[in-house]
Amino acid sequence: IDSRPLTVVIFSKDRPLQLDSTLASLLLYCSDPERMQVSVLYATSSAYQKGLYQQLRIAYPGVAFRREQRFRQDVLTLVAQTRLVAFVVDDTLFVRGVSVQTVVEELQADDLAIGFSLRLGTNTSYCYTVDAPQELPEFVTKRPGVLAYRWSGASYDFGYPFELSSSVYRTADIDPMLRGMSFDSTNTMEAGLAARAAVSGLRRPELLCFERSVAFCIPANLVQTVAKNRAGTRPDESADVLATAFERGGRLDLGRYDDFPNNSCHQEVPL
């Protein structure tokens, strides 16, 4: 725990090509990957998909792959093994530099911070999920490139501190909440955490972020039926088509997204 204070838990289902992009971009843009343990909690709906994830296991020997058995217990086990936990989903793409040490130091120094968002920044002026502009909060500079703001009452994404796409939290805060609620998927897990945000805000009213977000989601497709989230509908970017592309050796060209000028936490961008 002292040498790797952060565990990155990546949730994935039937998206080997997109997961590969998440892993590759995280390892590309993280300046101190030795300070984190990356764990993938994944589910597959077929033997075909299972085989593709086996390819990823081979491609990323330093990443711990855990096949989902009982979702809630799997999450609790992963969270309990670390001081800080980052939740990430498999359509997340990292596009700018991120330092684990910076995140760790800022969360240690700021008792008022509920977490450290990697998806928010002064550039995220649009909320994809509701298709509307969002007002930037009043930021305070904590150190060059790192900001803090009061999230309660903030606009859309800025007022949603508990989320699973790319945010870091203290295990001491998150673990008791998870153990006190019932959930069986990422959707119900996030909903349960969001319902507890108001109480947490009394003690930790701030959220940290980089001046420009270092990650965003490309919602090319849906692989779950729990929530009808907004997502792309291009036939050539369906989960099945992308799985076939991955099997044939197709990978995302990360260089095309370097320092990408996203204006939202979620943004439809051609793959």
CSV table of C-alpha atoms in Angstrom, one decimal:
chain,number,residue,atom,x,y,z
A,1,ILE,CA,0.0,0.0,0.0
A,2,ASP,CA,2.9,2.4,0.7
A,3,SER,CA,4.6,1.8,-2.6
A,4,ARG,CA,1.3,1.7,-4.5
A,5,PRO,CA,-1.2,3.9,-2.7
A,6,LEU,CA,-3.7,4.0,-5.6
A,7,THR,CA,-5.6,1.1,-7.1
A,8,VAL,CA,-7.3,1.8,-10.4
A,9,VAL,CA,-10.4,-0.3,-10.8
A,10,ILE,CA,-11.6,-0.5,-14.4
A,11,PHE,CA,-15.0,-1.9,-15.0
A,12,SER,CA,-15.5,-3.7,-18.4
A,13,LYS,CA,-18.0,-5.8,-20.2
A,14,ASP,CA,-17.7,-7.1,-23.8
A,15,ARG,CA,-15.5,-4.2,-24.9
A,16,PRO,CA,-12.0,-5.5,-25.5
A,17,LEU,CA,-10.9,-2.9,-28.0
A,18,GLN,CA,-12.2,0.0,-25.9
A,19,LEU,CA,-10.6,-1.5,-22.7
A,20,ASP,CA,-7.3,-1.9,-24.6
A,21,SER,CA,-7.5,1.9,-25.3
A,22,THR,CA,-8.3,2.7,-21.7
A,23,LEU,CA,-5.3,0.6,-20.4
A,24,ALA,CA,-2.9,1.8,-23.1
A,25,SER,CA,-3.8,5.5,-22.7
A,26,LEU,CA,-3.6,5.3,-18.9
A,27,LEU,CA,-0.2,3.8,-19.0
A,28,LEU,CA,0.9,6.2,-21.7
A,29,TYR,CA,-0.1,9.4,-19.9
A,30,CYS,CA,0.6,8.4,-16.3
A,31,SER,CA,4.0,9.8,-15.3
A,32,ASP,CA,4.5,7.4,-12.4
A,33,PRO,CA,2.6,4.1,-13.1
A,34,GLU,CA,4.7,2.3,-10.5
A,35,ARG,CA,2.7,4.1,-7.9
A,36,MET,CA,-0.6,2.4,-8.9
A,37,GLN,CA,-2.1,-1.0,-9.2
A,38,VAL,CA,-4.4,-1.4,-12.1
A,39,SER,CA,-7.2,-4.0,-11.8
A,40,VAL,CA,-9.8,-4.9,-14.4
A,41,LEU,CA,-13.1,-6.2,-13.1
A,42,TYR,CA,-14.7,-7.7,-16.2
A,43,ALA,CA,-17.7,-9.7,-17.4
A,44,THR,CA,-18.3,-11.4,-20.8
A,45,SER,CA,-21.5,-12.6,-22.4
A,46,SER,CA,-19.9,-15.3,-24.5
A,47,ALA,CA,-17.0,-17.7,-24.9
A,48,TYR,CA,-15.9,-15.6,-27.9
A,49,GLN,CA,-15.6,-12.4,-25.7
A,50,LYS,CA,-13.9,-14.4,-22.9
A,51,GLY,CA,-11.2,-15.4,-25.4
A,52,LEU,CA,-10.6,-11.8,-26.4
A,53,TYR,CA,-10.1,-10.8,-22.8
A,54,GLN,CA,-7.6,-13.6,-22.5
A,55,GLN,CA,-5.6,-11.8,-25.2
A,56,LEU,CA,-5.7,-8.7,-23.1
A,57,ARG,CA,-4.4,-10.6,-20.1
A,58,ILE,CA,-1.4,-11.6,-22.1
A,59,ALA,CA,-0.9,-8.1,-23.6
A,60,TYR,CA,-0.9,-6.5,-20.1
A,61,PRO,CA,1.0,-8.8,-17.7
A,62,GLY,CA,1.2,-6.0,-15.1
A,63,VAL,CA,-2.6,-5.6,-14.9
A,64,ALA,CA,-4.7,-7.7,-12.6
A,65,PHE,CA,-7.7,-9.2,-14.4
A,66,ARG,CA,-10.6,-10.4,-12.2
A,67,ARG,CA,-13.5,-12.1,-13.8
A,68,GLU,CA,-16.8,-10.9,-12.2
A,69,GLN,CA,-18.3,-13.5,-9.9
A,70,ARG,CA,-20.4,-11.5,-7.4
A,71,PHE,CA,-20.1,-7.9,-8.4
A,72,ARG,CA,-20.6,-6.3,-5.0
A,73,GLN,CA,-18.2,-8.6,-3.2
A,74,ASP,CA,-15.7,-8.3,-6.0
A,75,VAL,CA,-15.7,-4.5,-5.7
A,76,LEU,CA,-15.4,-4.6,-1.9
A,77,THR,CA,-12.4,-6.9,-2.1
A,78,LEU,CA,-10.6,-4.6,-4.6
A,79,VAL,CA,-11.4,-1.4,-2.6
A,80,ALA,CA,-10.2,-2.9,0.7
A,81,GLN,CA,-6.7,-3.5,-0.7
A,82,THR,CA,-5.7,0.1,-1.1
A,83,ARG,CA,-5.5,3.6,0.5
A,84,LEU,CA,-7.0,5.4,-2.6
A,85,VAL,CA,-9.2,4.0,-5.3
A,86,ALA,CA,-9.9,5.3,-8.8
A,87,PHE,CA,-13.0,4.1,-10.5
A,88,VAL,CA,-12.7,4.0,-14.3
A,89,VAL,CA,-15.0,2.5,-17.1
A,90,ASP,CA,-13.8,0.9,-20.3
A,91,ASP,CA,-14.8,3.7,-22.7
A,92,THR,CA,-12.6,6.2,-20.9
A,93,LEU,CA,-9.7,7.6,-22.8
A,94,PHE,CA,-6.7,9.4,-21.2
A,95,VAL,CA,-5.5,12.3,-23.3
A,96,ARG,CA,-3.2,14.4,-21.0
A,97,GLY,CA,-0.6,13.8,-18.4
A,98,VAL,CA,-1.6,12.6,-14.9
A,99,SER,CA,0.6,12.1,-11.8
A,100,VAL,CA,-0.4,9.6,-9.1
A,101,GLN,CA,1.8,11.5,-6.7
A,102,THR,CA,0.0,14.7,-7.3
A,103,VAL,CA,-3.4,13.1,-6.7
A,104,VAL,CA,-2.2,11.4,-3.6
A,105,GLU,CA,-0.6,14.6,-2.1
A,106,GLU,CA,-3.6,16.8,-2.8
A,107,LEU,CA,-6.1,14.3,-1.3
A,108,GLN,CA,-3.8,14.0,1.8
A,109,ALA,CA,-3.5,17.7,2.1
A,110,ASP,CA,-7.2,18.7,1.6
A,111,ASP,CA,-9.5,17.3,4.2
A,112,LEU,CA,-12.4,19.1,2.6
A,113,ALA,CA,-12.0,17.3,-0.7
A,114,ILE,CA,-14.4,14.4,-1.3
A,115,GLY,CA,-12.3,13.2,-4.2
A,116,PHE,CA,-10.2,14.1,-7.2
A,117,SER,CA,-12.0,14.1,-10.6
A,118,LEU,CA,-9.9,13.3,-13.7
A,119,ARG,CA,-12.8,14.1,-16.0
A,120,LEU,CA,-13.6,17.7,-15.0
A,121,GLY,CA,-11.7,20.9,-15.6
A,122,THR,CA,-12.1,24.4,-17.0
A,123,ASN,CA,-12.6,22.8,-20.5
A,124,THR,CA,-15.8,20.8,-19.6
A,125,SER,CA,-18.4,23.4,-20.3
A,126,TYR,CA,-21.0,21.0,-21.8
A,127,CYS,CA,-22.9,18.1,-20.2
A,128,TYR,CA,-23.4,15.3,-22.7
A,129,THR,CA,-25.8,13.3,-20.6
A,130,VAL,CA,-28.5,16.1,-20.6
A,131,ASP,CA,-27.3,17.7,-23.8
A,132,ALA,CA,-26.9,21.1,-22.3
A,133,PRO,CA,-24.2,23.7,-21.5
A,134,GLN,CA,-23.0,23.6,-17.9
A,135,GLU,CA,-21.8,26.6,-15.9
A,136,LEU,CA,-18.2,26.5,-14.6
A,137,PRO,CA,-17.9,26.7,-10.8
A,138,GLU,CA,-15.7,29.2,-9.0
A,139,PHE,CA,-12.4,27.5,-8.9
A,140,VAL,CA,-9.6,27.9,-6.3
A,141,THR,CA,-6.0,27.0,-7.3
A,142,LYS,CA,-4.4,24.5,-5.0
A,143,ARG,CA,-1.1,24.2,-6.9
A,144,PRO,CA,-0.2,25.0,-10.5
A,145,GLY,CA,-2.6,22.9,-12.7
A,146,VAL,CA,-4.7,21.7,-9.8
A,147,LEU,CA,-8.0,23.3,-8.8
A,148,ALA,CA,-10.7,22.8,-6.2
A,149,TYR,CA,-14.4,24.0,-6.1
A,150,ARG,CA,-17.5,23.5,-4.0
A,151,TRP,CA,-19.5,20.8,-5.7
A,152,SER,CA,-22.8,21.1,-3.8
A,153,GLY,CA,-25.2,23.1,-6.0
A,154,ALA,CA,-22.8,23.2,-9.0
A,155,SER,CA,-24.0,22.7,-12.5
A,156,TYR,CA,-24.7,19.1,-13.9
A,157,ASP,CA,-21.4,17.1,-14.0
A,158,PHE,CA,-19.7,19.5,-11.5
A,159,GLY,CA,-22.5,18.8,-9.0
A,160,TYR,CA,-22.1,15.0,-9.3
A,161,PRO,CA,-19.0,14.1,-7.2
A,162,PHE,CA,-19.5,10.3,-7.0
A,163,GLU,CA,-19.1,8.7,-10.4
A,164,LEU,CA,-17.3,5.7,-11.9
A,165,SER,CA,-15.8,7.0,-15.2
A,166,SER,CA,-12.6,8.5,-13.9
A,167,SER,CA,-12.5,9.8,-10.3
A,168,VAL,CA,-10.3,9.0,-7.3
A,169,TYR,CA,-11.5,8.6,-3.7
A,170,ARG,CA,-10.2,7.8,-0.3
A,171,THR,CA,-10.9,4.2,0.7
A,172,ALA,CA,-11.7,5.3,4.2
A,173,ASP,CA,-14.6,7.3,2.7
A,174,ILE,CA,-15.8,5.0,0.0
A,175,ASP,CA,-15.5,1.6,1.7
A,176,PRO,CA,-18.1,2.3,4.5
A,177,MET,CA,-20.6,3.6,2.0
A,178,LEU,CA,-20.3,0.6,-0.2
A,179,ARG,CA,-20.6,-1.8,2.6
A,180,GLY,CA,-23.7,0.0,3.8
A,181,MET,CA,-25.6,-0.3,0.5
A,182,SER,CA,-26.8,-3.0,-1.9
A,183,PHE,CA,-25.7,-3.0,-5.5
A,184,ASP,CA,-25.2,-5.5,-8.3
A,185,SER,CA,-23.9,-3.4,-11.2
A,186,THR,CA,-22.0,-0.2,-12.0
A,187,ASN,CA,-25.3,1.6,-12.5
A,188,THR,CA,-26.8,0.6,-9.2
A,189,MET,CA,-23.4,1.2,-7.5
A,190,GLU,CA,-23.1,4.7,-8.8
A,191,ALA,CA,-26.7,5.5,-8.0
A,192,GLY,CA,-26.2,4.3,-4.4
A,193,LEU,CA,-23.1,6.5,-4.0
A,194,ALA,CA,-24.9,9.5,-5.6
A,195,ALA,CA,-27.7,9.2,-3.1
A,196,ARG,CA,-25.2,9.5,-0.3
A,197,ALA,CA,-23.4,12.5,-1.7
A,198,ALA,CA,-25.4,15.1,0.2
A,199,VAL,CA,-24.5,13.6,3.6
A,200,SER,CA,-20.8,13.4,2.6
A,201,GLY,CA,-20.9,17.0,1.4
A,202,LEU,CA,-21.4,18.2,5.0
A,203,ARG,CA,-17.9,17.0,5.8
A,204,ARG,CA,-16.2,17.2,2.4
A,205,PRO,CA,-17.7,20.0,0.3
A,206,GLU,CA,-14.9,20.3,-2.2
A,207,LEU,CA,-13.9,18.4,-5.3
A,208,LEU,CA,-10.4,18.5,-6.8
A,209,CYS,CA,-9.6,18.4,-10.5
A,210,PHE,CA,-6.9,19.3,-12.9
A,211,GLU,CA,-7.1,22.6,-14.7
A,212,ARG,CA,-7.9,20.7,-17.9
A,213,SER,CA,-9.5,17.3,-17.6
A,214,VAL,CA,-7.0,14.5,-18.3
A,215,ALA,CA,-9.7,11.9,-19.4
A,216,PHE,CA,-13.0,11.7,-21.0
A,217,CYS,CA,-15.4,8.9,-22.2
A,218,ILE,CA,-16.2,8.1,-25.8
A,219,PRO,CA,-19.7,6.6,-25.5
A,220,ALA,CA,-19.7,4.7,-28.8
A,221,ASN,CA,-22.1,2.0,-27.7
A,222,LEU,CA,-24.1,0.4,-24.9
A,223,VAL,CA,-23.4,-3.0,-23.4
A,224,GLN,CA,-25.9,-2.9,-20.5
A,225,THR,CA,-29.6,-2.8,-20.2
A,226,VAL,CA,-30.0,-1.4,-16.6
A,227,ALA,CA,-30.1,2.2,-17.7
A,228,LYS,CA,-30.8,3.8,-21.1
A,229,ASN,CA,-27.8,6.1,-21.1
A,230,ARG,CA,-27.2,8.3,-24.0
A,231,ALA,CA,-24.7,6.7,-26.4
A,232,GLY,CA,-23.6,6.6,-30.1
A,233,THR,CA,-25.5,4.5,-32.6
A,234,ARG,CA,-23.0,4.1,-35.4
A,235,PRO,CA,-23.3,0.5,-36.8
A,236,ASP,CA,-19.5,0.4,-37.4
A,237,GLU,CA,-18.9,1.2,-33.7
A,238,SER,CA,-21.2,-1.4,-32.1
A,239,ALA,CA,-19.7,-3.6,-29.4
A,240,ASP,CA,-19.8,-6.6,-31.7
A,241,VAL,CA,-18.1,-4.9,-34.6
A,242,LEU,CA,-15.4,-3.5,-32.4
A,243,ALA,CA,-14.8,-6.9,-30.9
A,244,THR,CA,-14.3,-8.3,-34.4
A,245,ALA,CA,-11.9,-5.5,-35.2
A,246,PHE,CA,-9.9,-6.2,-32.0
A,247,GLU,CA,-9.7,-9.9,-32.9
A,248,ARG,CA,-8.2,-8.9,-36.3
A,249,GLY,CA,-5.6,-6.8,-34.7
A,250,GLY,CA,-7.4,-3.4,-34.8
A,251,ARG,CA,-6.4,-0.9,-32.0
A,252,LEU,CA,-7.2,2.7,-31.4
A,253,ASP,CA,-4.6,5.2,-32.7
A,254,LEU,CA,-3.9,7.0,-29.4
A,255,GLY,CA,-1.8,9.6,-31.2
A,256,ARG,CA,-4.9,11.0,-32.8
A,257,TYR,CA,-6.3,11.9,-29.4
A,258,ASP,CA,-3.2,13.5,-27.8
A,259,ASP,CA,-4.2,16.6,-25.9
A,260,PHE,CA,-7.7,16.2,-27.4
A,261,PRO,CA,-9.8,19.4,-27.0
A,262,ASN,CA,-12.8,17.8,-25.4
A,263,ASN,CA,-15.4,20.1,-23.9
A,264,SER,CA,-17.3,17.4,-22.0
A,265,CYS,CA,-16.8,14.4,-19.7
A,266,HIS,CA,-18.5,12.3,-22.4
A,267,GLN,CA,-18.0,13.1,-26.1
A,268,GLU,CA,-18.9,11.2,-29.2
A,269,VAL,CA,-15.7,11.1,-31.3
A,270,PRO,CA,-15.1,8.8,-34.2
A,271,LEU,CA,-12.9,5.8,-33.3
